Amino acid sequence: MSDPTAFPQLAWSTVEHYLGIRQGTSYPLSPPRSERLVSYEIGDGGHGISLYVELGRDQSPPRSPLPSITIDQVAHRGKRMARVRTTQSELMRDFHDLLMAVADRVVTGDRDLGRALDETVDAWAGLLHRPRGLGAERRIGLHGELAVLRAVARARGWESAVDAWTGSRGEQHDFGLPDSDVEVKTTSSEDRQHTVHGIRQLEESPGRPLWLASLQVTRGGAGGRTLGESVAAVIRDTHAVSHIAGARLEAAIDRSGWSPTEQDDERWTLRGDPLLVPADRIPRLTQAMLPADVRDHILSVDYRIRLNHLSPAPGAPVDLTDFRLP
């Protein structure tokens, strides 16, 4: 018999299902007739997921301990509530785990929201100081690179595609094709926004045109693909052609940081058609824009770009029609 006082765990697969079909719903986490209402909200005003915790008569919402988490006061079901959200949509899967840990401390540990959040962040800090496999941005990025790898293989064969995937070897760009290079950027944002890592990432190599493949993904629910499924699919298809190429691909995926033992329950699908454009049409920073006397002293530049205003260009080096995740 289940314990009626046990904390009601909410599985990520359930949350992802509602996000995938864009349907909002509410899950109460506090027991019936509890003095303090705690609820998990999905699709809350387009904000993805949120945790609501009822405030006491003279209680104010606590300050957020992290810049990626916001806490505000809202009216909900006739009650004054603190709402906890994240500003980082790509971290939603990890944020879900944090919300559940905070809610557990509030419901079963009788903590106030501020203390529960601080304790959870402190408890996770030791784990976060150690590498935990691929981060959320890199997992999404690898998924996009594997999708482009599949498109290259469809045109040139798996052996040539594996040779072309240079990003796994730490090269400047993700794919080196016979006559041009391709940089792949994948985002889960509704806007076509991407982070550029380094001032040379969108610079052409001498004598080689550079193209940017911009991909958008969204949570796909039961119809989506996990990164693990895509990894297995490309390895299977490569081995079917050549065991040597298959082994090289497995080594490349291993170098990328992917491990079959890490958390893998996020399911993705394409949000829309990919965009493939020459780098010189993209808003970008290059070394030539820096004064000559400071170029050797600027060690790292990361910045975000928005490409909503661009459309696909003719003459692309890889065909991304009928494009899908592997």
PDB file of N, CA and C in Angstrom, residues 98-144:
ATOM      1  N   LEU A  98      15.623  20.370  -9.950  1.00  0.00           N
ATOM      2  CA  LEU A  98      15.829  21.300  -8.848  1.00  0.00           C
ATOM      3  C   LEU A  98      14.500  21.666  -8.186  1.00  0.00           C
ATOM      4  N   LEU A  99      13.462  21.926  -8.987  1.00  0.00           N
ATOM      5  CA  LEU A  99      12.158  22.269  -8.431  1.00  0.00           C
ATOM      6  C   LEU A  99      11.608  21.141  -7.570  1.00  0.00           C
ATOM      7  N   MET A 100      11.778  19.913  -8.037  1.00  0.00           N
ATOM      8  CA  MET A 100      11.263  18.788  -7.260  1.00  0.00           C
ATOM      9  C   MET A 100      12.013  18.641  -5.946  1.00  0.00           C
ATOM     10  N   ALA A 101      13.324  18.893  -5.960  1.00  0.00           N
ATOM     11  CA  ALA A 101      14.111  18.815  -4.724  1.00  0.00           C
ATOM     12  C   ALA A 101      13.700  19.922  -3.756  1.00  0.00           C
ATOM     13  N   VAL A 102      13.468  21.128  -4.278  1.00  0.00           N
ATOM     14  CA  VAL A 102      13.025  22.235  -3.430  1.00  0.00           C
ATOM     15  C   VAL A 102      11.642  21.936  -2.851  1.00  0.00           C
ATOM     16  N   ALA A 103      10.720  21.479  -3.704  1.00  0.00           N
ATOM     17  CA  ALA A 103       9.360  21.186  -3.238  1.00  0.00           C
ATOM     18  C   ALA A 103       9.361  20.095  -2.175  1.00  0.00           C
ATOM     19  N   ASP A 104      10.213  19.096  -2.340  1.00  0.00           N
ATOM     20  CA  ASP A 104      10.311  18.025  -1.346  1.00  0.00           C
ATOM     21  C   ASP A 104      10.719  18.601   0.014  1.00  0.00           C
ATOM     22  N   ARG A 105      11.690  19.508   0.016  1.00  0.00           N
ATOM     23  CA  ARG A 105      12.123  20.112   1.277  1.00  0.00           C
ATOM     24  C   ARG A 105      11.013  20.961   1.902  1.00  0.00           C
ATOM     25  N   VAL A 106      10.235  21.634   1.059  1.00  0.00           N
ATOM     26  CA  VAL A 106       9.137  22.459   1.570  1.00  0.00           C
ATOM     27  C   VAL A 106       8.037  21.577   2.158  1.00  0.00           C
ATOM     28  N   VAL A 107       7.650  20.529   1.405  1.00  0.00           N
ATOM     29  CA  VAL A 107       6.498  19.712   1.790  1.00  0.00           C
ATOM     30  C   VAL A 107       6.834  18.754   2.929  1.00  0.00           C
ATOM     31  N   THR A 108       7.916  17.988   2.768  1.00  0.00           N
ATOM     32  CA  THR A 108       8.222  16.963   3.770  1.00  0.00           C
ATOM     33  C   THR A 108       9.185  17.448   4.847  1.00  0.00           C
ATOM     34  N   GLY A 109       9.995  18.477   4.532  1.00  0.00           N
ATOM     35  CA  GLY A 109      10.948  18.989   5.508  1.00  0.00           C
ATOM     36  C   GLY A 109      10.467  20.211   6.241  1.00  0.00           C
ATOM     37  N   ASP A 110       9.247  20.700   5.867  1.00  0.00           N
ATOM     38  CA  ASP A 110       8.641  21.862   6.525  1.00  0.00           C
ATOM     39  C   ASP A 110       9.572  23.073   6.506  1.00  0.00           C
ATOM     40  N   ARG A 111      10.299  23.260   5.387  1.00  0.00           N
ATOM     41  CA  ARG A 111      11.149  24.429   5.206  1.00  0.00           C
ATOM     42  C   ARG A 111      10.340  25.549   4.553  1.00  0.00           C
ATOM     43  N   ASP A 112      10.729  26.802   4.809  1.00  0.00           N
ATOM     44  CA  ASP A 112      10.159  27.862   3.978  1.00  0.00           C
ATOM     45  C   ASP A 112      10.883  27.846   2.637  1.00  0.00           C
ATOM     46  N   LEU A 113      10.322  28.544   1.655  1.00  0.00           N
ATOM     47  CA  LEU A 113      10.851  28.453   0.297  1.00  0.00           C
ATOM     48  C   LEU A 113      12.301  28.915   0.229  1.00  0.00           C
ATOM     49  N   GLY A 114      12.638  30.020   0.877  1.00  0.00           N
ATOM     50  CA  GLY A 114      14.004  30.536   0.812  1.00  0.00           C
ATOM     51  C   GLY A 114      15.020  29.547   1.344  1.00  0.00           C
ATOM     52  N   ARG A 115      14.710  28.938   2.493  1.00  0.00           N
ATOM     53  CA  ARG A 115      15.642  27.979   3.071  1.00  0.00           C
ATOM     54  C   ARG A 115      15.729  26.722   2.212  1.00  0.00           C
ATOM     55  N   ALA A 116      14.590  26.274   1.701  1.00  0.00           N
ATOM     56  CA  ALA A 116      14.583  25.067   0.860  1.00  0.00           C
ATOM     57  C   ALA A 116      15.410  25.277  -0.399  1.00  0.00           C
ATOM     58  N   LEU A 117      15.298  26.460  -0.993  1.00  0.00           N
ATOM     59  CA  LEU A 117      16.054  26.740  -2.219  1.00  0.00           C
ATOM     60  C   LEU A 117      17.548  26.840  -1.914  1.00  0.00           C
ATOM     61  N   ASP A 118      17.891  27.528  -0.826  1.00  0.00           N
ATOM     62  CA  ASP A 118      19.308  27.658  -0.457  1.00  0.00           C
ATOM     63  C   ASP A 118      19.918  26.294  -0.155  1.00  0.00           C
ATOM     64  N   GLU A 119      19.201  25.445   0.597  1.00  0.00           N
ATOM     65  CA  GLU A 119      19.725  24.126   0.933  1.00  0.00           C
ATOM     66  C   GLU A 119      19.929  23.278  -0.319  1.00  0.00           C
ATOM     67  N   THR A 120      18.985  23.367  -1.258  1.00  0.00           N
ATOM     68  CA  THR A 120      19.098  22.582  -2.485  1.00  0.00           C
ATOM     69  C   THR A 120      20.282  23.038  -3.325  1.00  0.00           C
ATOM     70  N   VAL A 121      20.430  24.352  -3.481  1.00  0.00           N
ATOM     71  CA  VAL A 121      21.554  24.882  -4.257  1.00  0.00           C
ATOM     72  C   VAL A 121      22.876  24.500  -3.592  1.00  0.00           C
ATOM     73  N   ASP A 122      22.947  24.611  -2.263  1.00  0.00           N
ATOM     74  CA  ASP A 122      24.179  24.246  -1.554  1.00  0.00           C
ATOM     75  C   ASP A 122      24.484  22.760  -1.712  1.00  0.00           C
ATOM     76  N   ALA A 123      23.432  21.921  -1.649  1.00  0.00           N
ATOM     77  CA  ALA A 123      23.640  20.482  -1.767  1.00  0.00           C
ATOM     78  C   ALA A 123      24.139  20.099  -3.151  1.00  0.00           C
ATOM     79  N   TRP A 124      23.677  20.836  -4.171  1.00  0.00           N
ATOM     80  CA  TRP A 124      24.097  20.534  -5.541  1.00  0.00           C
ATOM     81  C   TRP A 124      25.472  21.110  -5.856  1.00  0.00           C
ATOM     82  N   ALA A 125      25.918  22.092  -5.073  1.00  0.00           N
ATOM     83  CA  ALA A 125      27.164  22.789  -5.419  1.00  0.00           C
ATOM     84  C   ALA A 125      28.336  21.820  -5.502  1.00  0.00           C
ATOM     85  N   GLY A 126      28.409  20.874  -4.559  1.00  0.00           N
ATOM     86  CA  GLY A 126      29.512  19.907  -4.592  1.00  0.00           C
ATOM     87  C   GLY A 126      29.508  19.068  -5.850  1.00  0.00           C
ATOM     88  N   LEU A 127      28.305  18.714  -6.315  1.00  0.00           N
ATOM     89  CA  LEU A 127      28.216  17.933  -7.552  1.00  0.00           C
ATOM     90  C   LEU A 127      28.584  18.788  -8.765  1.00  0.00           C
ATOM     91  N   LEU A 128      28.181  20.054  -8.735  1.00  0.00           N
ATOM     92  CA  LEU A 128      28.419  20.921  -9.887  1.00  0.00           C
ATOM     93  C   LEU A 128      29.885  21.295 -10.036  1.00  0.00           C
ATOM     94  N   HIS A 129      30.679  21.136  -8.986  1.00  0.00           N
ATOM     95  CA  HIS A 129      32.110  21.426  -9.098  1.00  0.00           C
ATOM     96  C   HIS A 129      32.837  20.329  -9.869  1.00  0.00           C
ATOM     97  N   ARG A 130      32.162  19.176 -10.063  1.00  0.00           N
ATOM     98  CA  ARG A 130      32.778  18.075 -10.786  1.00  0.00           C
ATOM     99  C   ARG A 130      32.093  17.910 -12.135  1.00  0.00           C
ATOM    100  N   PRO A 131      32.844  17.536 -13.189  1.00  0.00           N
ATOM    101  CA  PRO A 131      32.227  17.328 -14.498  1.00  0.00           C
ATOM    102  C   PRO A 131      31.130  16.265 -14.414  1.00  0.00           C
ATOM    103  N   ARG A 132      29.991  16.545 -15.084  1.00  0.00           N
ATOM    104  CA  ARG A 132      28.869  15.608 -15.062  1.00  0.00           C
ATOM    105  C   ARG A 132      28.448  15.261 -16.495  1.00  0.00           C
ATOM    106  N   GLY A 133      29.441  15.005 -17.343  1.00  0.00           N
ATOM    107  CA  GLY A 133      29.103  14.715 -18.728  1.00  0.00           C
ATOM    108  C   GLY A 133      28.806  16.003 -19.480  1.00  0.00           C
ATOM    109  N   LEU A 134      28.052  15.888 -20.543  1.00  0.00           N
ATOM    110  CA  LEU A 134      27.753  17.045 -21.375  1.00  0.00           C
ATOM    111  C   LEU A 134      26.734  17.955 -20.700  1.00  0.00           C
ATOM    112  N   GLY A 135      26.961  19.267 -20.811  1.00  0.00           N
ATOM    113  CA  GLY A 135      25.969  20.220 -20.354  1.00  0.00           C
ATOM    114  C   GLY A 135      24.806  20.291 -21.326  1.00  0.00           C
ATOM    115  N   ALA A 136      23.747  21.000 -20.930  1.00  0.00           N
ATOM    116  CA  ALA A 136      22.532  21.044 -21.744  1.00  0.00           C
ATOM    117  C   ALA A 136      22.790  21.616 -23.133  1.00  0.00           C
ATOM    118  N   GLU A 137      23.552  22.717 -23.211  1.00  0.00           N
ATOM    119  CA  GLU A 137      23.820  23.336 -24.511  1.00  0.00           C
ATOM    120  C   GLU A 137      24.601  22.388 -25.413  1.00  0.00           C
ATOM    121  N   ARG A 138      25.570  21.688 -24.847  1.00  0.00           N
ATOM    122  CA  ARG A 138      26.386  20.789 -25.660  1.00  0.00           C
ATOM    123  C   ARG A 138      25.597  19.561 -26.092  1.00  0.00           C
ATOM    124  N   ARG A 139      24.677  19.060 -25.243  1.00  0.00           N
ATOM    125  CA  ARG A 139      23.836  17.924 -25.660  1.00  0.00           C
ATOM    126  C   ARG A 139      22.979  18.298 -26.864  1.00  0.00           C
ATOM    127  N   ILE A 140      22.369  19.492 -26.811  1.00  0.00           N
ATOM    128  CA  ILE A 140      21.555  19.951 -27.939  1.00  0.00           C
ATOM    129  C   ILE A 140      22.437  20.163 -29.167  1.00  0.00           C
ATOM    130  N   GLY A 141      23.627  20.720 -28.945  1.00  0.00           N
ATOM    131  CA  GLY A 141      24.535  20.945 -30.066  1.00  0.00           C
ATOM    132  C   GLY A 141      24.968  19.660 -30.729  1.00  0.00           C
ATOM    133  N   LEU A 142      25.289  18.634 -29.929  1.00  0.00           N
ATOM    134  CA  LEU A 142      25.691  17.345 -30.494  1.00  0.00           C
ATOM    135  C   LEU A 142      24.548  16.719 -31.272  1.00  0.00           C
ATOM    136  N   HIS A 143      23.332  16.870 -30.783  1.00  0.00           N
ATOM    137  CA  HIS A 143      22.177  16.331 -31.507  1.00  0.00           C
ATOM    138  C   HIS A 143      22.079  16.959 -32.902  1.00  0.00           C
ATOM    139  N   GLY A 144      22.294  18.277 -32.958  1.00  0.00           N
ATOM    140  CA  GLY A 144      22.254  18.953 -34.258  1.00  0.00           C
ATOM    141  C   GLY A 144      23.367  18.510 -35.178  1.00  0.00           C
TER     142      GLY A 144
END
